[in-house]
């Protein structure tokens, strides 16, 4: 990165030279002062990052100026209401760590038809207690080839079937008035092949060909591919796509119609910065950075998680903190847990999906043992205290078994074999399996495979209903509640995949739609069943039982500061089937992953949690006597606290 003193001095000189050129963009005096203060704060690191990424270019200073001019323009255009939110969040930077935080995610069309429809369902979000709503990609995209919206043709146009940008802004504002933060994707690794840049590249414009990674023949692609992982080996094997119109190969990590952007080109960084800040200005409060691992490439590497990928995100972060500090980044890195952690930081992504917890919850349900879950969480749950995990059990994507092989090996488990078992288990091939899942992208070369399916189907509800067996149904319902009890109590932000709160099972109708029939992820992207949702108030129905229990747990969480983000100590309960952790020294959570009753010794608990005289199970509101042995029923979970803590007093039925 060059001589440090030189960089610091060069940054100072550049900033003083740039400020007078930026000031005319922001004529309002008070506004300019805010912008200047923030820019002065962020500039040293921003300069260093951009210098590292683009300093080798003769026109570095030109691009630096363009980037800052764009930031200043986007700041000028930022609505006053959002600027006020910026100021509020600067004073309250840990707003996303509260016990009140509760996330939900859905597809606009599948949940409510349109953005206006989503707006009409705000009361439903309130019923669930949501404070965070992730709407799946809703931008203009190719009619068929769009990977569920993850092939974006314009970041500034809403898919007309869903509504308009005005509708989106109105929805964001309305949500905010109801204390719900809008979460949208920033699909920044690639655009669709119908994006204007792609069209112009196809028409032969060299400037736009340089927005992507294009090759005249297979020489370099072949060399790169020796080290690359195939993400969609069944649909689009390899990582490059031939374009007959221009006789070139373009880099396509994902599907053939998703063209990877070339971030080695500073013009791409500047252009995508504007798209990112445009989204911020529509009222987005959490920006989900899609596929972060892939944004930088280098020959001879896997082209995943390279240092420059972090620099790109950190540079975006620095600029977002200048223009739109109310918005935080969430990283979507579904990779080895060591790499997942590297994206997490106040100056990179304060929020991150927790795929390790997610896949190990399913691993523990399959094995009925919690040792890999416990061992991995002891190692991997701690992250910087000013950040937070987003904990989930299901999302729109497949489940990949991305736990660390080293963690498994430390317990004598062979990761490769274990993944084969888990895949067999969740596709129902393993004898006695309760799960109804589908294979996703089997790769015969590596024998790698992932799993599709709704939580309820993977937890056994689909099979149990087919067999109409009350005990199996009971177990399936308890499994669904068990894993949700963990994401609701382990810290971070819990994220519900909407539909799961009703116990929605797989929907196989996607097979009739040729555009998506080859992508089994659609089995767990059903249309929201509002008829079924109508049963949610009736606890005598399965739907009602799941919904009522989950909303009750959410309410308990919101009333209990010990369940906010913060310290979580996972420990060995002495029973291989019972997962246990203590939250902020105050709440003890226990979860039995087996279908048999399981004992836990008082002594094993007392070593980690000073057992209060009167203990209440916050999950039920019942007093919980703790004798020498505490017994958990099949798949039972408990949130134990001192009676009278967390407003439990009113709820207690001694
Ligand atoms: C992310 C999305 C996934 C999509 C991929 C490519 O991983 O979650 O659905 O296929 O990015 O954009
Ligand atoms: C891979 C990618 C992840 C993406 C998924 C889509 O796991 O790492 O980003 O969501 O594929 O299936």
XYZ file of C-alpha atoms and ligand atoms in Angstrom:
678
model
C 0.000 0.000 0.000
C 3.052 2.210 -0.152
C 4.727 4.425 2.358
C 2.266 5.231 5.117
C 3.312 8.809 5.784
C 3.122 9.488 2.076
C -0.408 8.076 1.873
C -1.629 10.124 4.824
C -0.177 13.281 3.393
C -1.439 12.550 -0.097
C -4.920 11.959 1.325
C -4.853 15.321 3.077
C -3.667 17.172 0.033
C -6.236 15.477 -2.199
C -9.076 16.204 0.167
C -8.237 19.905 0.419
C -8.040 20.082 -3.351
C -11.334 18.255 -3.822
C -13.502 19.999 -1.232
C -13.873 23.280 -3.178
C -14.972 21.287 -6.220
C -17.582 19.399 -4.258
C -19.032 22.337 -2.366
C -20.963 23.847 -5.326
C -22.825 20.536 -5.661
C -24.318 21.034 -2.192
C -25.388 24.695 -2.045
C -27.224 24.460 1.275
C -24.787 25.572 3.979
C -25.956 23.331 6.795
C -26.077 20.356 4.452
C -22.575 21.036 3.247
C -21.261 21.181 6.790
C -22.671 17.757 7.552
C -21.314 16.322 4.318
C -17.892 17.847 4.862
C -17.671 16.621 8.447
C -18.532 13.082 7.431
C -16.258 13.125 4.424
C -13.338 14.324 6.535
C -14.022 11.442 8.886
C -14.140 8.791 6.190
C -11.673 10.147 3.666
C -8.390 8.757 5.026
C -9.579 5.174 4.810
C -11.542 5.730 1.611
C -8.480 7.183 -0.069
C -6.320 4.301 1.076
C -8.820 1.721 -0.210
C -9.310 3.356 -3.578
C -5.593 3.927 -3.942
C -5.005 0.251 -3.371
C -7.710 -0.761 -5.834
C -7.103 1.809 -8.568
C -3.925 3.729 -7.703
C -2.011 1.993 -10.496
C -4.080 3.860 -13.090
C -2.794 7.035 -14.701
C -6.283 8.526 -14.307
C -6.701 7.624 -10.614
C -7.345 11.177 -9.464
C -9.893 11.728 -12.188
C -11.875 8.698 -10.988
C -11.510 9.714 -7.364
C -13.064 13.048 -8.174
C -15.887 11.458 -10.171
C -16.664 9.148 -7.280
C -16.844 12.004 -4.793
C -18.895 14.185 -7.130
C -21.374 11.348 -7.463
C -21.515 10.987 -3.679
C -22.126 14.717 -3.268
C -24.915 14.658 -5.848
C -26.602 11.706 -4.180
C -26.320 13.489 -0.852
C -27.980 16.596 -2.268
C -30.835 14.448 -3.566
C -31.337 12.604 -0.292
C -34.799 13.383 1.111
C -34.934 15.473 4.294
C -36.748 12.749 6.221
C -33.882 10.349 5.551
C -31.277 12.951 6.435
C -33.052 13.303 9.772
C -32.891 9.543 10.210
C -29.156 9.692 9.434
C -28.611 12.088 12.300
C -30.701 9.965 14.627
C -28.789 6.796 13.738
C -25.409 8.486 14.062
C -26.384 9.050 17.682
C -27.714 5.498 18.029
C -25.420 3.338 15.905
C -26.397 0.069 17.589
C -30.099 0.443 16.790
C -30.184 -2.974 15.144
C -29.076 -4.813 18.289
C -32.218 -4.330 20.356
C -34.395 -7.131 21.679
C -37.245 -5.525 19.736
C -35.580 -6.330 16.398
C -37.437 -8.953 14.403
C -36.978 -9.696 10.722
C -39.169 -11.109 7.990
C -38.531 -11.810 4.322
C -40.872 -12.424 1.393
C -41.391 -12.094 -2.341
C -43.598 -9.140 -3.243
C -45.560 -11.015 -5.918
C -45.868 -14.255 -3.982
C -46.792 -12.557 -0.723
C -49.147 -9.848 -1.842
C -49.117 -9.422 -5.624
C -47.759 -5.886 -5.687
C -45.971 -3.285 -3.578
C -49.361 -1.755 -2.842
C -50.486 -5.194 -1.676
C -47.509 -5.425 0.662
C -48.479 -2.072 2.090
C -51.976 -3.312 2.811
C -50.483 -6.140 4.826
C -48.556 -3.948 7.247
C -51.004 -5.044 9.983
C -49.854 -8.621 9.417
C -46.223 -7.589 9.920
C -47.267 -5.821 13.096
C -49.051 -8.905 14.308
C -45.753 -10.738 13.950
C -43.826 -7.928 15.582
C -41.590 -7.303 12.563
C -39.215 -4.348 12.631
C -37.280 -5.409 9.535
C -38.752 -6.455 6.216
C -36.627 -7.849 3.406
C -38.438 -7.742 0.098
C -36.836 -10.062 -2.406
C -35.459 -8.421 -5.563
C -38.183 -6.315 -7.123
C -36.330 -4.528 -9.895
C -36.705 -4.655 -13.626
C -35.457 -8.054 -14.778
C -35.717 -10.284 -17.840
C -39.157 -11.849 -18.164
C -38.039 -15.442 -17.691
C -34.321 -15.641 -17.123
C -34.045 -13.669 -13.921
C -33.016 -16.050 -11.109
C -35.889 -14.950 -8.919
C -35.038 -11.304 -9.534
C -31.290 -11.680 -8.917
C -30.612 -10.741 -12.549
C -31.235 -7.006 -12.452
C -31.807 -5.028 -15.660
C -32.142 -1.653 -13.937
C -31.502 -0.724 -10.333
C -33.699 2.324 -10.772
C -36.844 0.709 -12.103
C -39.261 -1.492 -10.269
C -40.518 -4.548 -12.120
C -43.712 -3.020 -13.608
C -45.782 -6.024 -12.563
C -45.075 -5.094 -8.932
C -45.523 -1.340 -9.106
C -43.355 1.729 -9.524
C -40.501 3.527 -7.787
C -43.115 5.852 -6.303
C -44.876 2.848 -4.803
C -41.582 1.623 -3.399
C -40.806 4.963 -1.782
C -44.314 5.212 -0.384
C -44.023 1.710 1.034
C -40.637 2.465 2.596
C -42.061 5.569 4.252
C -45.150 3.778 5.466
C -43.075 0.928 6.873
C -40.802 3.373 8.654
C -43.813 5.066 10.266
C -44.663 1.632 11.641
C -41.092 1.140 12.917
C -40.281 -1.362 10.193
C -36.999 -0.956 8.326
C -37.058 -1.773 4.635
C -34.350 -4.206 3.525
C -33.491 -4.565 -0.149
C -30.826 -6.364 -2.104
C -27.875 -4.739 -3.733
C -27.115 -7.306 -6.425
C -23.728 -5.834 -7.198
C -21.666 -8.780 -8.388
C -23.533 -8.977 -11.684
C -26.253 -7.472 -13.851
C -28.692 -9.273 -16.107
C -27.810 -9.611 -19.765
C -30.607 -7.128 -20.489
C -29.132 -4.282 -18.447
C -28.342 -1.271 -20.606
C -24.615 -1.781 -20.028
C -24.912 -5.376 -21.236
C -26.930 -4.392 -24.286
C -24.385 -1.784 -25.246
C -21.576 -4.251 -24.696
C -23.361 -6.673 -27.006
C -23.792 -3.917 -29.562
C -20.007 -3.658 -29.637
C -19.357 -0.602 -27.439
C -15.941 -1.216 -25.925
C -16.567 1.097 -23.009
C -19.365 -1.183 -21.811
C -17.547 -4.374 -22.688
C -15.029 -3.171 -20.100
C -17.845 -3.123 -17.510
C -17.763 -6.907 -17.636
C -15.048 -9.547 -17.867
C -14.849 -10.505 -21.507
C -12.419 -12.787 -23.326
C -11.749 -13.327 -27.036
C -11.216 -17.061 -26.691
C -11.146 -19.845 -24.127
C -7.466 -19.516 -23.156
C -7.919 -17.456 -20.010
C -11.355 -18.851 -19.081
C -9.860 -22.353 -19.153
C -7.018 -21.265 -16.899
C -9.379 -19.556 -14.456
C -11.783 -22.475 -14.395
C -9.148 -24.813 -13.044
C -9.690 -23.173 -9.657
C -13.314 -22.058 -9.740
C -16.282 -23.559 -7.930
C -19.362 -24.127 -10.070
C -22.416 -22.590 -8.447
C -25.068 -23.898 -10.822
C -23.414 -26.976 -12.395
C -26.775 -28.454 -13.424
C -28.257 -25.412 -15.158
C -25.158 -23.568 -16.348
C -21.945 -25.508 -15.907
C -18.694 -23.584 -15.901
C -18.221 -19.906 -15.133
C -18.164 -18.372 -18.609
C -20.782 -17.904 -21.319
C -20.181 -17.564 -25.028
C -21.701 -14.528 -26.741
C -22.021 -15.269 -30.468
C -23.043 -11.664 -31.284
C -19.559 -10.407 -30.428
C -17.654 -13.685 -30.466
C -16.503 -13.302 -26.876
C -16.769 -15.156 -23.597
C -18.199 -13.309 -20.610
C -17.675 -14.216 -16.959
C -20.890 -15.625 -15.445
C -20.349 -17.050 -11.957
C -24.047 -17.800 -11.528
C -26.481 -18.293 -14.404
C -25.532 -17.597 -18.036
C -27.706 -14.461 -18.022
C -25.985 -12.969 -14.940
C -22.853 -11.193 -16.130
C -20.220 -10.497 -13.493
C -19.203 -6.858 -13.252
C -15.566 -5.887 -13.620
C -14.626 -4.054 -10.417
C -11.052 -3.655 -11.572
C -12.551 -0.887 -13.701
C -13.030 2.205 -11.486
C -15.856 3.381 -13.723
C -17.821 0.295 -12.637
C -17.187 1.124 -8.996
C -18.430 4.686 -9.579
C -21.481 3.583 -11.552
C -22.503 0.976 -8.984
C -21.906 3.475 -6.177
C -24.595 5.653 -7.714
C -27.007 2.736 -7.950
C -26.297 1.850 -4.336
C -26.884 5.392 -3.084
C -29.968 5.673 -5.250
C -31.409 2.708 -3.346
C -30.399 4.301 -0.052
C -32.299 7.424 -1.066
C -35.484 5.448 -1.667
C -35.540 4.693 2.052
C -33.679 1.409 2.308
C -32.359 0.969 5.850
C -30.580 -2.358 5.525
C -28.848 -3.163 2.267
C -28.312 -6.863 1.654
C -25.066 -7.193 -0.280
C -25.655 -10.157 -2.526
C -22.954 -12.705 -3.283
C -20.152 -10.656 -1.684
C -17.612 -13.438 -2.010
C -17.355 -13.240 -5.779
C -16.776 -9.592 -6.694
C -13.030 -9.748 -7.316
C -11.115 -12.208 -9.474
C -7.479 -13.217 -9.645
C -5.916 -15.915 -11.814
C -4.848 -18.991 -9.925
C -7.278 -18.453 -7.040
C -10.842 -19.615 -6.415
C -11.853 -15.993 -7.068
C -13.822 -16.054 -3.837
C -13.206 -13.929 -0.740
C -10.187 -12.122 -2.186
C -8.825 -9.149 -0.201
C -10.006 -6.748 -2.899
C -13.603 -7.937 -2.449
C -13.372 -6.619 1.105
C -11.840 -3.366 -0.091
C -14.676 -2.802 -2.555
C -17.260 -3.303 0.182
C -15.324 -1.157 2.655
C -15.072 1.634 0.095
C -18.829 1.414 -0.510
C -19.300 1.436 3.250
C -17.169 4.582 3.701
C -19.176 6.396 1.028
C -22.507 5.196 2.437
C -21.461 6.523 5.827
C -20.909 9.911 4.259
C -24.148 10.036 2.264
C -26.581 7.730 4.058
C -25.320 6.636 7.473
C -28.816 5.494 8.483
C -28.355 2.497 6.219
C -26.316 -0.551 7.243
C -24.907 -3.326 5.088
C -25.728 -6.967 5.554
C -23.416 -9.498 3.987
C -24.601 -12.564 2.142
C -21.552 -14.796 2.271
C -22.578 -18.434 2.121
C -19.064 -19.785 2.396
C -16.702 -21.415 4.886
C -17.314 -19.867 8.326
C -13.804 -18.344 8.459
C -14.646 -16.377 5.349
C -18.161 -15.488 6.497
C -16.600 -13.781 9.523
C -14.191 -11.722 7.437
C -17.004 -9.609 5.992
C -18.301 -8.629 9.411
C -17.234 -5.283 10.839
C -18.546 -1.809 11.414
C -16.487 -0.601 8.470
C -17.600 -3.408 6.193
C -20.854 -5.247 6.972
C -22.234 -4.740 10.491
C -24.808 -7.435 9.750
C -24.316 -10.873 8.262
C -26.416 -13.919 7.611
C -25.378 -16.738 9.908
C -25.343 -19.702 7.513
C -23.264 -21.792 9.914
C -25.898 -21.705 12.625
C -28.584 -22.303 10.014
C -27.056 -25.403 8.514
C -25.997 -26.817 11.882
C -29.535 -26.510 13.264
C -30.596 -28.847 10.462
C -27.551 -31.017 11.051
C -28.497 -31.374 14.719
C -32.099 -32.246 13.859
C -30.900 -34.996 11.532
C -28.323 -36.478 13.914
C -30.224 -35.694 17.149
C -26.814 -34.652 18.479
C -25.648 -31.154 19.251
C -21.882 -31.544 19.494
C -21.006 -30.088 16.099
C -23.492 -27.270 16.630
C -22.103 -26.528 20.079
C -18.459 -26.835 19.084
C -18.884 -24.584 16.043
C -20.938 -21.993 17.890
C -18.415 -21.771 20.737
C -15.784 -20.996 18.112
C -17.793 -18.947 15.688
C -20.665 -17.112 17.312
C -18.542 -14.292 18.783
C -18.238 -11.334 16.416
C -17.402 -7.676 17.090
C -19.768 -6.289 19.714
C -20.953 -3.469 17.449
C -22.185 -5.941 14.823
C -24.914 -8.594 14.745
C -25.762 -11.889 13.116
C -28.950 -12.301 11.197
C -30.102 -15.718 12.380
C -32.465 -17.721 10.232
C -33.628 -21.271 9.720
C -34.685 -20.977 6.066
C -34.472 -18.501 3.241
C -35.237 -18.449 -0.477
C -31.977 -20.292 -1.245
C -30.874 -23.866 -0.861
C -29.189 -25.208 2.279
C -25.506 -25.831 1.669
C -23.550 -27.719 4.329
C -20.972 -24.975 4.717
C -19.843 -25.905 8.239
C -16.063 -26.088 8.627
C -14.460 -29.447 7.960
C -11.868 -28.614 10.639
C -14.602 -28.144 13.252
C -16.017 -31.527 12.295
C -12.575 -33.168 12.257
C -11.892 -31.894 15.771
C -14.796 -34.081 16.841
C -13.715 -37.032 14.735
C -16.377 -36.367 12.096
C -15.438 -36.624 8.437
C -16.981 -33.560 6.788
C -17.301 -35.101 3.346
C -19.056 -38.232 4.592
C -21.206 -36.211 6.927
C -22.444 -34.078 4.026
C -23.349 -37.221 2.086
C -25.357 -38.367 5.082
C -27.095 -35.000 5.458
C -27.976 -34.913 1.782
C -29.381 -38.442 1.980
C -31.267 -37.513 5.106
C -32.870 -34.367 3.782
C -33.845 -35.879 0.454
C -35.591 -38.618 2.408
C -33.272 -41.355 1.116
C -31.859 -42.184 4.508
C -33.985 -44.905 6.140
C -36.298 -43.447 8.752
C -35.738 -39.851 7.680
C -38.591 -37.506 8.509
C -37.581 -34.949 5.865
C -39.121 -34.155 2.469
C -36.444 -32.113 0.721
C -35.215 -31.973 -2.844
C -31.681 -32.182 -4.186
C -30.282 -28.948 -5.542
C -27.380 -28.873 -7.968
C -25.702 -32.204 -7.593
C -22.174 -31.982 -8.967
C -21.019 -35.465 -10.009
C -17.390 -34.312 -10.133
C -17.221 -33.177 -6.504
C -20.322 -35.083 -5.301
C -21.361 -31.808 -3.769
C -25.063 -31.173 -3.369
C -27.412 -28.769 -1.595
C -30.976 -29.096 -0.321
C -34.220 -27.330 -1.148
C -37.399 -27.404 0.907
C -39.637 -25.425 3.225
C -38.752 -25.593 6.916
C -41.950 -27.489 7.738
C -41.271 -30.140 5.085
C -37.645 -30.536 6.112
C -38.753 -30.806 9.740
C -41.097 -33.674 8.909
C -44.529 -32.087 8.709
C -45.176 -32.999 5.093
C -44.481 -36.688 5.627
C -46.328 -36.763 8.932
C -49.442 -35.234 7.353
C -49.321 -37.721 4.488
C -49.245 -40.535 6.980
C -51.809 -38.765 9.167
C -49.842 -39.926 12.191
C -50.524 -37.750 15.249
C -47.213 -38.525 16.966
C -45.192 -37.732 13.849
C -47.177 -34.533 13.395
C -46.501 -33.588 16.985
C -42.780 -34.181 16.567
C -42.644 -32.195 13.344
C -44.396 -29.210 14.897
C -42.048 -29.339 17.843
C -39.011 -29.433 15.551
C -40.255 -26.326 13.747
C -40.752 -24.508 17.039
C -37.455 -25.761 18.466
C -35.220 -24.335 15.765
C -37.161 -21.079 15.729
C -36.775 -20.842 19.508
C -33.040 -20.788 18.938
C -32.933 -18.036 16.342
C -35.259 -16.022 18.575
C -33.060 -16.280 21.646
C -29.420 -16.669 20.618
C -28.761 -12.975 19.883
C -28.549 -10.982 16.668
C -31.617 -10.345 14.544
C -33.972 -13.294 14.067
C -35.214 -13.541 10.499
C -38.444 -15.353 9.624
C -38.948 -16.693 6.132
C -42.577 -15.669 5.792
C -44.799 -18.699 5.395
C -42.808 -20.601 8.013
C -44.862 -18.960 10.770
C -47.846 -20.875 9.339
C -46.025 -24.182 8.884
C -46.249 -23.919 5.094
C -44.984 -27.035 3.302
C -43.358 -27.575 -0.095
C -45.126 -26.487 -3.243
C -44.242 -28.735 -6.183
C -46.169 -26.746 -8.776
C -43.010 -25.000 -9.969
C -42.350 -28.148 -12.001
C -45.124 -27.165 -14.376
C -43.438 -23.866 -15.211
C -40.710 -24.547 -17.788
C -38.887 -21.311 -16.922
C -38.099 -22.516 -13.407
C -38.728 -26.273 -13.505
C -34.981 -27.017 -13.382
C -34.425 -24.991 -10.186
C -35.694 -26.876 -7.132
C -35.371 -23.771 -4.924
C -38.837 -22.853 -6.190
C -40.269 -25.692 -4.122
C -39.752 -23.434 -1.116
C -40.948 -20.216 -2.730
C -44.704 -20.792 -2.604
C -47.418 -18.195 -3.001
C -48.433 -17.029 0.434
C -51.564 -18.877 1.451
C -53.868 -16.249 2.922
C -56.646 -18.762 3.351
C -54.429 -20.816 5.550
C -53.271 -17.675 7.301
C -56.874 -17.086 8.325
C -56.529 -20.101 10.638
C -53.726 -18.486 12.558
C -55.960 -17.227 15.333
C -57.343 -20.696 16.028
C -54.925 -22.593 18.261
C -56.843 -25.800 17.596
C -55.393 -25.848 14.068
C -51.784 -26.709 13.277
C -51.369 -23.349 11.628
C -52.769 -21.607 14.662
C -50.588 -23.527 17.054
C -47.381 -22.713 15.178
C -48.335 -19.093 14.607
C -49.511 -18.481 18.172
C -46.441 -20.087 19.688
C -44.069 -18.138 17.479
C -45.790 -14.796 18.028
C -45.786 -15.491 21.746
C -42.034 -16.208 21.690
C -41.454 -13.065 19.674
C -43.376 -11.027 22.241
C -41.357 -12.599 25.064
C -38.131 -11.796 23.277
C -39.158 -8.198 22.775
C -39.868 -7.810 26.476
C -36.553 -9.285 27.561
C -33.386 -7.164 27.237
C -31.215 -10.208 28.031
C -32.357 -11.634 24.679
C -31.101 -8.625 22.719
C -27.842 -8.914 20.839
C -24.983 -9.465 23.221
C -23.013 -12.158 24.918
C -23.953 -15.791 24.318
C -22.120 -18.550 26.109
C -22.700 -21.975 24.572
C -21.728 -24.828 26.859
C -21.822 -28.579 27.246
C -25.018 -29.556 29.047
C -23.599 -33.009 29.644
C -26.356 -34.489 27.481
C -25.370 -35.035 23.818
C -28.896 -34.195 22.634
C -29.397 -30.961 24.533
C -28.034 -27.675 23.247
C -27.553 -25.024 25.905
C -26.449 -21.406 26.126
C -26.601 -18.541 28.541
C -27.621 -15.081 27.339
C -25.889 -12.129 28.937
C -25.454 -14.173 32.101
C -29.219 -14.073 32.705
C -31.288 -16.326 30.509
C -30.480 -19.996 30.128
C -31.758 -21.565 26.914
C -32.015 -25.330 26.572
C -33.110 -27.234 23.483
C -33.632 -30.979 23.219
C -32.885 -32.152 19.684
C -34.194 -35.664 20.210
C -37.653 -37.221 20.130
C -37.052 -38.744 23.545
C -37.123 -37.091 26.940
C -33.645 -36.031 28.013
C -32.238 -35.312 31.466
C -29.816 -32.529 32.289
C -28.005 -32.445 35.609
C -28.438 -29.368 37.772
C -24.689 -29.354 38.357
C -24.006 -29.028 34.623
C -26.191 -25.920 34.514
C -24.979 -24.373 37.744
C -21.445 -24.248 36.374
C -22.578 -21.702 33.774
C -25.633 -20.067 35.247
C -26.148 -19.142 38.889
C -29.473 -20.895 39.398
C -31.946 -18.430 40.911
C -34.188 -19.412 43.776
C -37.337 -19.142 41.680
C -36.982 -19.960 38.024
C -39.496 -19.243 35.295
C -39.593 -20.672 31.804
C -40.156 -17.479 29.835
C -41.336 -19.494 26.857
C -44.411 -20.736 28.710
C -44.671 -18.361 31.650
C -44.640 -21.354 34.034
C -42.484 -21.601 37.117
C -39.856 -24.264 36.528
C -38.587 -26.131 39.552
C -34.995 -27.272 39.085
C -34.210 -30.357 41.072
C -31.088 -32.428 40.795
C -32.180 -33.488 37.348
C -34.070 -31.309 34.920
C -35.951 -33.306 32.334
C -36.824 -31.975 28.888
C -39.592 -33.591 26.892
C -39.171 -34.646 23.265
C -37.958 -31.588 21.323
C -38.710 -29.320 24.248
C -36.977 -25.978 24.674
C -36.843 -23.734 27.713
C -35.842 -20.128 28.257
C -35.092 -20.043 31.955
C -34.710 -16.878 33.974
C -35.157 -15.621 37.460
C -38.875 -15.297 38.156
C -39.972 -11.662 37.902
C -37.248 -10.951 35.366
C -38.214 -9.737 31.910
C -41.746 -8.826 32.908
C -42.481 -12.501 33.452
C -44.271 -11.857 36.727
C -47.639 -11.233 35.131
C -47.390 -14.320 33.006
C -46.576 -16.748 35.776
C -49.061 -19.467 36.664
C -47.397 -21.074 39.652
C -27.521 -14.887 -3.996
C -29.012 -15.132 -3.969
C -29.341 -16.267 -4.865
C -28.856 -15.969 -6.240
C -27.378 -15.584 -6.237
C -26.999 -14.939 -7.516
O -26.823 -15.935 -3.466
O -29.436 -15.365 -2.658
O -30.725 -16.528 -4.864
O -29.029 -17.087 -7.047
O -27.079 -14.640 -5.263
O -27.433 -13.595 -7.531
C -23.750 -20.440 -3.429
C -23.293 -19.065 -3.182
C -24.381 -18.246 -2.581
C -25.682 -18.416 -3.331
C -26.022 -19.831 -3.580
C -27.184 -19.925 -4.501
O -23.922 -21.104 -2.242
O -22.189 -19.050 -2.321
O -23.993 -16.909 -2.613
O -26.722 -17.920 -2.557
O -24.944 -20.476 -4.150
O -27.591 -21.248 -4.598
